[in-house]
Amino acid sequence: MKNIGLYIHVPFCKSKCPYCDFYSMRMCGGQADDYTACVLESLEHWADRLGRKADTLYFGGGTPSLLGGSNIALITRRAKALFGVDGEITVECNPSATEDDFFDTVAKAGVNRISLGMQSAVDSERRKLGRVADSKRVEECIKAARGVGISNITLDVMLGVPDQTAESLKKTIDFCLKNDVPHISAYMLKLEEGTYYYNNAEKLNLPDEDATADMYTFLGDILEENGYRNYEISNFAKPGFEGKHNLKYWNCEEYLGIGPSAHSFINGKRFFYPRDIDAFRLGCEPVPDGDGGGEEEYIMLRLRLAEGVVFDDFRARFGQSFSAKILEKAREFEKHGLVEISEESLSLTRKGFLLSNTIISSLIYG
Amino acid sequence: MAAKKENIRNFSIIAHIDHGKSTLADRLLEKTQSVAVRDMTEQLLDDMDLERERGITIKAHAVKLNYKAQDGEEYELNLIDTPGHVDFNYEVSRSLAACEGAVLIVDASQGIEAQTLANTYLALDHDLEIVPVINKIDLPAADPERVANEVEEVIGLECMNAPRVSAKTGENIEQVLEKIVSDIPAPLDSDDSKPLRALVFDSVYDNYKGVIVYVRVVDGKIKAGDTMRMMATGAEFTVVDVGYMRATSMESAKELTSGEVGYITASIKTVGDARVGDTVTTAEYPATEPLPGYRKVNPMVFCGVYPADGADYENLREALEKLQLNDAALSFEPETSGALGFGFRCGFLGLLHLEIIQERLEREYDLDLVTTIPSVVYRIHLTDGTVMEIDNPTNYPDPAYIDFCEEPITNANIYAPNEYVGAIMDLCQERRGVFKNMTYVTPDRVDIAYELPLNEIIYDFFDVLKSRTKGYASFDYEIKGYERSNLVKLDVLLNGDGVDALSFIIHSDKAYGRARKIAEKLKENIPRQMFEIPVQIAIGGKVIARETIKAMRKDVLAKCYGGDITRKKKLLEKQKEGKKRMRHFGTVEVPQEAFMAVLKLDE
C-alpha cells in the first residue's frame, strides 16, 4: 500500500491577516500545550485505526511556529514513531512569530523543510497584508534555518496585492534570487468572502486582472531563466525541490489531515474536521465529504501540474483510456496556446494556467 | 328597472392625462351614493393594480348612477369611462360613440393639453354635447378664469358657467351632475320597436361568466334567452343574462332597451368574439345594417417575447392566452430565435400597451422575460412586384431583391409652453420629423405639428420629450399612412456569428450612430471570454462598427486549501451552472443581464 501524507493544522495566529480566510484564532495562555496534546492523541487514534505508513508531514495553519519549537518537535517525533514518516517534513513559519531557537529545536526532531510566509519583500506591501516583520527578519529566518542544516526553504509570494506593480514585484523576485531559496510559491490574491479585503476591495488599490496576469507571467519568466520550473500553477522549484507533500494533493493521492478544518482523503473517501477547535478537542469525529479520487477529480487536480495528465498513468489508474471527448474539446484550447497535447499527455501552458478554472471546467463539464 | 328615456343620460369623461378624470368619477359615484363611503378606495373605476399605479385608465368601464336632480326627477346616468392614452384611441372612439355627451375636464392650472384637444375633437366627431368642467381649483396655482378663457378661445365652448370644482375635495361636484342632466340630451331617437342594434364599447373576460359584453343599446331590445349575433363575425350566442353595471356589482335586469347602457353575458369564450366596435343584433329579428365605425384593431408595434428560462415557454403561452382572453388587440404567434430559443412574436397597439402586457406577464404570471427591440410593420416592395409586410427583422429579404421600402408615418401634435419650441423641434428633427405647422394656442402655448415616422416614436420618444420639456409637453399622434423610406437592416455579429435577436431595421441615416452605440454597449456588457471576441455591426456584408471584447486573462484558483478538493470542485461546478444561464451565440457566452442592457439601449 502506498504511503500517505500527514497534515497537521495549527489554527492559531498572532493576528488575522486581512485577506485570509483559513481557520485560525488568537492563542491564549496554555493553549499551545493543550492543543499539542490533542494532536498527539489524534495521531495515536488514527495510527491505530488506519495502520498506514506516511512519508510526508506538513504543519500548516494558522501559524504552526506559534506552537513553539518543542511542541512541533514533540508532534514530529510522535508522528515518526507512529507512521514511520521518513521523508519531507515541513513547517510553515511566520517570520514575525518564530523564536530564535525554533529552527534548532525542530531540526533536531527531523523537520527538514521550512515554508516562510513572506508574501512580499517590499515592506510597505507586507504591512498592508497584515505582516509585521520586515524583510530583514525574513532573511534572518532563512539564515537561521540554514544554520541548523535546513536548506530546503520555500518562500510564499503573493501576486496582485494592493499597490503592487511590476517594479515592486521585481524587488520581491530579486530578494528570492539573492537568497537562493530552492522553492517559491506564488499565489494570486483571491478575495475570499467574509474577509476585510473582500468587503473593502474598492479601497485597496488592487492591480487589475490584466496587471496581475502580467505579473504572473513576468515572475514565471524570470524564475524559469534562473533555473526554477513552474511545476504547478502556483509553485516553482529548482530540480528535486518540488513540495512532496503538496504533490500528493495534485496527484490525487492519500493524506490524513488532523486539526479543525483539516481535510483528508483515505481509502477513496474524503472527510474533514469542521472549523471548530472545541469539537476537535473533544474528540469529535470528522465529517464525511463524499467519495474522492474519481476521473474528473483526477483530471482537475493533475491539470494543475505542468506535467498534466499522463495518458499511461491515467490508464493504469482507471483501467481505461483518457476520454477522447475531452481531448477533442482540448483541441480548441490548443489552437489558442492554452493547452499542449502530445502522444503521452495533456497539459496546460502557463497562459493556460492563468485560465485554468475555465479550461478545466469546460473540459470536464462541457 | 328601466327609466324613462327622457331621464337617461349617457356620457363619458374626457381629459388630458392627470387632469383628474378618475378622481372626478369617484366623486360622482360618491355623490350619487353608488358606493358606500367605506367602500371607496381611490379611483374605484381603475381596478387593475397597474392602472392605479400608473394613474392612467387602461380599459374602459361603465357604471350606472341614479341621481335625483334639483328638478325633483330621478335620472339614470350612465358613466362610460374611457382609456386615456393614444395607444387606445380606437377604444376611446367606441366609448364616445356610445354616448350623447362628454364631460371635458380641464386642469385649472395647466389648461389645455394635447389630449384635451385630441379627445375634444374626437367627441365633437361623434356629435357629443360637451360639458366643460374646470378641475383642481384647490391648487395654489389654479387660475380658473384664465383656463375658462382658454377653453372658450381655443375650443369655442361656452365656459363662463362651467362648474369650477375640486374632485379631490369634492367642492361643487353637485354642479357637474346638474350640468349633465341639463345639458346632455337624452337618447330620444332610440326606438325599441326596431331590430336590435347594440354597440359593443368594451368586453371583459370573467372566469365564471365568460365574456361580459358592455353595450349601448341604440335600437331594439335584448333579454336573456335571445340569440345574439355579432354582426362583424356572424358568431351567435344564447344570451344568459343582461343587466346594468353598478359601481361594485352587476345588477341583473329583465331586458335592456334602446337608449340604455348595460351588459350582456352569453358564455362567450374570448373577447375576440365580442370585439369592441362590433354591433350586437338578434338572430330572431336581425338588423340589416350594423352601426358605423367598426374596425378590427391592428397591432402597430411588434416585438419578440422570450422566457428568460426556456422551461417557462409553456407558462408564457398560457399567460399570453389568458391575457388575450381580455385583450383582443394583443396578438402573438410562436417564433424561434437562434439566440433566445423559443418565444412569441407579439403585436401591440403601441408602446404603452407593450409595456403593460410585459409588466402584467412579469407581475401576475411571475415570468422572467427577454424582449427584443420593438419594431413597426414595414412594407417591402420587391423587384418582382410583390409586397411583403415585415414586423420581424429576421424576415427582412436580401437587399438585392428589394425595389423600395415603406414605413408607417404618423401625424403628431405636441403641445407645450413656447419656451420649449427649440428643444421640441430639435428632438423631432433628430427623429426624422417633417415640420408641418405651428400655431399659438394661447399667447404662450404652442401646438407643433410634425410628421414623424412611427418607428422613431415607439421606443422612447415620449420619455425624451418629457425630460427635455421638464414634463410640460404633451403629445398625441395618429397613423397617417405609409411612405417610402430608405431603410436598412442592421445585423449584430459576435465572433463572426449573427445574433438574430439583436437585428433591427433602421433608417440608413441613423445606421452608423446606432451601430456604434450598440457595439459599445455590447463591449461594456459582455464579460471577457477565453478568446478575443470581435463585435461587429453590419449592413448586408459590410461592417460599419466594430469593437473588441478582450480575452480573459485570469481565472485561476491559486491554492488548494490544505487538500480541500471538494471546495475546488464545487467552484468549478458553480462555474458550470453559471454557464447554463448564459445565452450562447456560437462560442460566445453572453449573460442575460448584458443582453437586456443591449436591448434597452438608452439614447
mmCIF file of C-alpha atoms in Angstrom, chain B residues 252-469:
data_model
loop_
_atom_site.group_PDB
_atom_site.id
_atom_site.type_symbol
_atom_site.label_atom_id
_atom_site.label_comp_id
_atom_site.label_asym_id
_atom_site.label_seq_id
_atom_site.Cartn_x
_atom_site.Cartn_y
_atom_site.Cartn_z
ATOM 1 C CA SER B 252 -79.462 41.690 -13.444
ATOM 2 C CA ALA B 253 -82.367 43.127 -15.438
ATOM 3 C CA LYS B 254 -85.315 41.716 -17.350
ATOM 4 C CA GLU B 255 -84.220 43.389 -20.539
ATOM 5 C CA LEU B 256 -82.105 46.152 -21.959
ATOM 6 C CA THR B 257 -83.935 48.601 -24.132
ATOM 7 C CA SER B 258 -82.859 51.250 -26.597
ATOM 8 C CA GLY B 259 -81.004 54.192 -25.160
ATOM 9 C CA GLU B 260 -79.703 52.172 -22.255
ATOM 10 C CA VAL B 261 -76.217 51.078 -21.318
ATOM 11 C CA GLY B 262 -75.670 47.641 -19.833
ATOM 12 C CA TYR B 263 -74.034 44.272 -20.058
ATOM 13 C CA ILE B 264 -74.763 41.005 -21.807
ATOM 14 C CA THR B 265 -73.327 37.623 -20.894
ATOM 15 C CA ALA B 266 -73.685 34.618 -23.164
ATOM 16 C CA SER B 267 -70.932 32.130 -22.278
ATOM 17 C CA ILE B 268 -68.628 33.737 -24.809
ATOM 18 C CA LYS B 269 -65.156 32.281 -24.547
ATOM 19 C CA THR B 270 -62.873 35.099 -25.653
ATOM 20 C CA VAL B 271 -63.139 38.821 -26.057
ATOM 21 C CA GLY B 272 -62.061 38.255 -29.644
ATOM 22 C CA ASP B 273 -65.636 37.035 -30.227
ATOM 23 C CA ALA B 274 -67.129 40.258 -28.924
ATOM 24 C CA ARG B 275 -64.829 42.876 -30.266
ATOM 25 C CA VAL B 276 -65.047 46.494 -29.344
ATOM 26 C CA GLY B 277 -66.964 48.385 -32.021
ATOM 27 C CA ASP B 278 -68.964 45.416 -33.228
ATOM 28 C CA THR B 279 -72.764 45.570 -33.325
ATOM 29 C CA VAL B 280 -74.935 43.079 -31.483
ATOM 30 C CA THR B 281 -78.244 42.113 -33.045
ATOM 31 C CA THR B 282 -80.523 39.119 -32.562
ATOM 32 C CA ALA B 283 -80.911 36.103 -34.810
ATOM 33 C CA GLU B 284 -84.695 36.262 -34.270
ATOM 34 C CA TYR B 285 -85.129 39.820 -35.511
ATOM 35 C CA PRO B 286 -81.845 40.832 -37.135
ATOM 36 C CA ALA B 287 -80.872 44.329 -38.176
ATOM 37 C CA THR B 288 -79.688 44.728 -41.726
ATOM 38 C CA GLU B 289 -77.053 47.403 -41.214
ATOM 39 C CA PRO B 290 -74.507 47.384 -38.413
ATOM 40 C CA LEU B 291 -73.694 50.579 -36.575
ATOM 41 C CA PRO B 292 -70.909 52.506 -38.284
ATOM 42 C CA GLY B 293 -67.298 52.694 -37.191
ATOM 43 C CA TYR B 294 -66.275 49.111 -36.570
ATOM 44 C CA ARG B 295 -62.781 48.153 -37.440
ATOM 45 C CA LYS B 296 -60.583 45.373 -36.304
ATOM 46 C CA VAL B 297 -57.716 46.986 -34.450
ATOM 47 C CA ASN B 298 -54.378 46.048 -35.825
ATOM 48 C CA PRO B 299 -51.261 45.867 -33.727
ATOM 49 C CA MET B 300 -48.774 48.575 -34.679
ATOM 50 C CA VAL B 301 -45.769 47.556 -32.651
ATOM 51 C CA PHE B 302 -44.195 44.126 -32.539
ATOM 52 C CA CYS B 303 -41.507 42.512 -30.531
ATOM 53 C CA GLY B 304 -40.245 39.086 -29.604
ATOM 54 C CA VAL B 305 -41.077 37.991 -26.083
ATOM 55 C CA TYR B 306 -38.991 35.130 -24.704
ATOM 56 C CA PRO B 307 -38.888 33.439 -21.350
ATOM 57 C CA ALA B 308 -35.534 34.036 -19.673
ATOM 58 C CA ASP B 309 -35.657 30.409 -18.667
ATOM 59 C CA GLY B 310 -36.559 28.201 -21.616
ATOM 60 C CA ALA B 311 -38.505 25.911 -19.296
ATOM 61 C CA ASP B 312 -41.091 28.691 -18.902
ATOM 62 C CA TYR B 313 -42.143 28.586 -22.552
ATOM 63 C CA GLU B 314 -45.432 26.810 -21.892
ATOM 64 C CA ASN B 315 -46.186 29.086 -18.945
ATOM 65 C CA LEU B 316 -45.618 32.077 -21.174
ATOM 66 C CA ARG B 317 -48.000 30.683 -23.765
ATOM 67 C CA GLU B 318 -50.678 30.119 -21.158
ATOM 68 C CA ALA B 319 -50.200 33.590 -19.743
ATOM 69 C CA LEU B 320 -50.490 35.184 -23.187
ATOM 70 C CA GLU B 321 -53.602 33.151 -23.912
ATOM 71 C CA LYS B 322 -55.150 34.329 -20.679
ATOM 72 C CA LEU B 323 -54.292 37.950 -21.359
ATOM 73 C CA GLN B 324 -55.678 37.655 -24.851
ATOM 74 C CA LEU B 325 -58.996 36.497 -23.429
ATOM 75 C CA ASN B 326 -59.350 40.031 -22.215
ATOM 76 C CA ASP B 327 -57.448 41.941 -24.828
ATOM 77 C CA ALA B 328 -58.436 41.470 -28.423
ATOM 78 C CA ALA B 329 -55.728 43.874 -29.540
ATOM 79 C CA LEU B 330 -52.924 41.641 -28.312
ATOM 80 C CA SER B 331 -51.645 39.230 -30.919
ATOM 81 C CA PHE B 332 -48.989 36.575 -30.616
ATOM 82 C CA GLU B 333 -47.559 33.698 -32.542
ATOM 83 C CA PRO B 334 -44.686 31.350 -31.815
ATOM 84 C CA GLU B 335 -41.279 32.261 -33.110
ATOM 85 C CA THR B 336 -37.822 30.836 -32.608
ATOM 86 C CA SER B 337 -34.603 32.659 -32.309
ATOM 87 C CA GLY B 338 -31.175 31.126 -32.611
ATOM 88 C CA ALA B 339 -30.100 33.261 -29.706
ATOM 89 C CA LEU B 340 -33.128 33.264 -27.458
ATOM 90 C CA GLY B 341 -34.720 29.907 -28.162
ATOM 91 C CA PHE B 342 -38.492 29.546 -28.231
ATOM 92 C CA GLY B 343 -40.732 32.531 -27.694
ATOM 93 C CA PHE B 344 -43.515 34.562 -29.249
ATOM 94 C CA ARG B 345 -43.801 37.404 -31.680
ATOM 95 C CA CYS B 346 -46.283 39.702 -30.034
ATOM 96 C CA GLY B 347 -48.203 42.602 -31.528
ATOM 97 C CA PHE B 348 -49.341 45.628 -29.570
ATOM 98 C CA LEU B 349 -51.304 48.801 -30.207
ATOM 99 C CA GLY B 350 -48.368 50.870 -29.080
ATOM 100 C CA LEU B 351 -45.519 51.030 -26.692
ATOM 101 C CA LEU B 352 -47.635 51.616 -23.608
ATOM 102 C CA HIS B 353 -49.692 48.585 -24.487
ATOM 103 C CA LEU B 354 -46.470 46.615 -24.876
ATOM 104 C CA GLU B 355 -45.171 47.757 -21.527
ATOM 105 C CA ILE B 356 -48.418 46.969 -19.793
ATOM 106 C CA ILE B 357 -48.541 43.460 -21.193
ATOM 107 C CA GLN B 358 -44.910 42.860 -20.361
ATOM 108 C CA GLU B 359 -45.391 44.088 -16.849
ATOM 109 C CA ARG B 360 -48.517 42.021 -16.329
ATOM 110 C CA LEU B 361 -46.724 38.914 -17.586
ATOM 111 C CA GLU B 362 -43.917 39.528 -15.157
ATOM 112 C CA ARG B 363 -46.062 40.544 -12.227
ATOM 113 C CA GLU B 364 -49.207 38.498 -12.464
ATOM 114 C CA TYR B 365 -47.648 35.427 -14.013
ATOM 115 C CA ASP B 366 -44.266 35.670 -12.352
ATOM 116 C CA LEU B 367 -42.350 35.275 -15.601
ATOM 117 C CA ASP B 368 -38.841 36.457 -16.309
ATOM 118 C CA LEU B 369 -38.820 37.823 -19.837
ATOM 119 C CA VAL B 370 -36.423 38.921 -22.508
ATOM 120 C CA THR B 371 -37.955 41.159 -25.140
ATOM 121 C CA THR B 372 -36.358 42.136 -28.401
ATOM 122 C CA ILE B 373 -36.200 45.630 -29.852
ATOM 123 C CA PRO B 374 -39.725 46.721 -30.805
ATOM 124 C CA SER B 375 -40.445 47.027 -34.479
ATOM 125 C CA VAL B 376 -43.206 48.560 -36.564
ATOM 126 C CA VAL B 377 -44.642 46.927 -39.682
ATOM 127 C CA TYR B 378 -42.607 47.776 -42.749
ATOM 128 C CA ARG B 379 -43.736 47.303 -46.315
ATOM 129 C CA ILE B 380 -41.041 45.956 -48.537
ATOM 130 C CA HIS B 381 -41.626 46.154 -52.278
ATOM 131 C CA LEU B 382 -39.623 43.524 -54.088
ATOM 132 C CA THR B 383 -38.236 43.871 -57.578
ATOM 133 C CA ASP B 384 -40.701 41.264 -58.814
ATOM 134 C CA GLY B 385 -43.572 43.484 -57.759
ATOM 135 C CA THR B 386 -44.650 41.597 -54.665
ATOM 136 C CA VAL B 387 -45.074 43.434 -51.385
ATOM 137 C CA MET B 388 -44.029 41.974 -48.045
ATOM 138 C CA GLU B 389 -45.191 43.230 -44.682
ATOM 139 C CA ILE B 390 -42.481 42.740 -42.143
ATOM 140 C CA ASP B 391 -42.657 43.132 -38.402
ATOM 141 C CA ASN B 392 -39.628 40.996 -37.635
ATOM 142 C CA PRO B 393 -36.162 41.922 -38.878
ATOM 143 C CA THR B 394 -35.386 38.225 -39.228
ATOM 144 C CA ASN B 395 -37.674 38.105 -42.254
ATOM 145 C CA TYR B 396 -36.026 41.046 -43.946
ATOM 146 C CA PRO B 397 -35.277 39.976 -47.516
ATOM 147 C CA ASP B 398 -31.935 40.101 -49.272
ATOM 148 C CA PRO B 399 -31.437 43.766 -50.211
ATOM 149 C CA ALA B 400 -30.647 42.676 -53.770
ATOM 150 C CA TYR B 401 -34.334 41.789 -54.232
ATOM 151 C CA ILE B 402 -35.702 44.960 -52.709
ATOM 152 C CA ASP B 403 -37.098 47.609 -55.001
ATOM 153 C CA PHE B 404 -38.060 50.039 -52.253
ATOM 154 C CA CYS B 405 -39.334 50.116 -48.669
ATOM 155 C CA GLU B 406 -42.121 51.936 -46.914
ATOM 156 C CA GLU B 407 -42.579 52.720 -43.267
ATOM 157 C CA PRO B 408 -45.573 53.973 -41.271
ATOM 158 C CA ILE B 409 -45.698 57.712 -40.686
ATOM 159 C CA THR B 410 -47.720 59.493 -38.036
ATOM 160 C CA ASN B 411 -49.256 62.907 -37.756
ATOM 161 C CA ALA B 412 -48.044 64.035 -34.389
ATOM 162 C CA ASN B 413 -49.048 67.043 -32.353
ATOM 163 C CA ILE B 414 -47.032 68.373 -29.488
ATOM 164 C CA TYR B 415 -48.395 70.988 -27.127
ATOM 165 C CA ALA B 416 -46.050 72.891 -24.882
ATOM 166 C CA PRO B 417 -45.188 76.271 -23.434
ATOM 167 C CA ASN B 418 -43.476 78.271 -26.176
ATOM 168 C CA GLU B 419 -40.116 78.370 -24.402
ATOM 169 C CA TYR B 420 -39.617 74.695 -25.331
ATOM 170 C CA VAL B 421 -40.196 75.115 -29.056
ATOM 171 C CA GLY B 422 -36.478 74.904 -29.785
ATOM 172 C CA ALA B 423 -35.977 71.767 -27.729
ATOM 173 C CA ILE B 424 -39.007 70.085 -29.268
ATOM 174 C CA MET B 425 -38.011 70.929 -32.813
ATOM 175 C CA ASP B 426 -34.501 69.620 -32.178
ATOM 176 C CA LEU B 427 -35.940 66.362 -30.921
ATOM 177 C CA CYS B 428 -38.331 65.985 -33.855
ATOM 178 C CA GLN B 429 -35.529 66.785 -36.247
ATOM 179 C CA GLU B 430 -33.371 64.088 -34.663
ATOM 180 C CA ARG B 431 -36.255 61.700 -35.105
ATOM 181 C CA ARG B 432 -36.525 62.412 -38.813
ATOM 182 C CA GLY B 433 -39.597 64.536 -38.324
ATOM 183 C CA VAL B 434 -41.009 66.751 -41.072
ATOM 184 C CA PHE B 435 -42.258 70.049 -39.727
ATOM 185 C CA LYS B 436 -45.842 70.781 -40.721
ATOM 186 C CA ASN B 437 -47.222 73.630 -38.765
ATOM 187 C CA MET B 438 -47.008 75.603 -35.581
ATOM 188 C CA THR B 439 -49.878 77.532 -34.054
ATOM 189 C CA TYR B 440 -50.139 79.588 -30.931
ATOM 190 C CA VAL B 441 -52.962 78.085 -28.935
ATOM 191 C CA THR B 442 -52.615 80.891 -26.432
ATOM 192 C CA PRO B 443 -50.013 83.653 -26.323
ATOM 193 C CA ASP B 444 -47.568 81.379 -24.533
ATOM 194 C CA ARG B 445 -48.574 77.892 -25.636
ATOM 195 C CA VAL B 446 -47.930 76.291 -28.968
ATOM 196 C CA ASP B 447 -49.224 73.362 -30.935
ATOM 197 C CA ILE B 448 -46.455 71.980 -33.106
ATOM 198 C CA ALA B 449 -47.423 69.578 -35.852
ATOM 199 C CA TYR B 450 -44.895 67.164 -37.261
ATOM 200 C CA GLU B 451 -44.903 64.122 -39.418
ATOM 201 C CA LEU B 452 -42.898 61.559 -37.517
ATOM 202 C CA PRO B 453 -42.039 58.021 -38.549
ATOM 203 C CA LEU B 454 -43.730 55.596 -36.175
ATOM 204 C CA ASN B 455 -40.511 53.682 -35.573
ATOM 205 C CA GLU B 456 -38.954 56.846 -34.177
ATOM 206 C CA ILE B 457 -41.623 57.278 -31.548
ATOM 207 C CA ILE B 458 -42.399 53.750 -30.438
ATOM 208 C CA TYR B 459 -39.323 53.472 -28.395
ATOM 209 C CA ASP B 460 -38.603 56.309 -26.024
ATOM 210 C CA PHE B 461 -39.863 59.421 -27.755
ATOM 211 C CA PHE B 462 -42.358 60.367 -25.088
ATOM 212 C CA ASP B 463 -39.838 59.905 -22.272
ATOM 213 C CA VAL B 464 -37.257 62.063 -24.016
ATOM 214 C CA LEU B 465 -39.871 64.672 -24.867
ATOM 215 C CA LYS B 466 -40.945 64.881 -21.270
ATOM 216 C CA SER B 467 -37.409 65.174 -19.969
ATOM 217 C CA ARG B 468 -36.457 67.879 -22.453
ATOM 218 C CA THR B 469 -39.504 69.959 -21.611
#
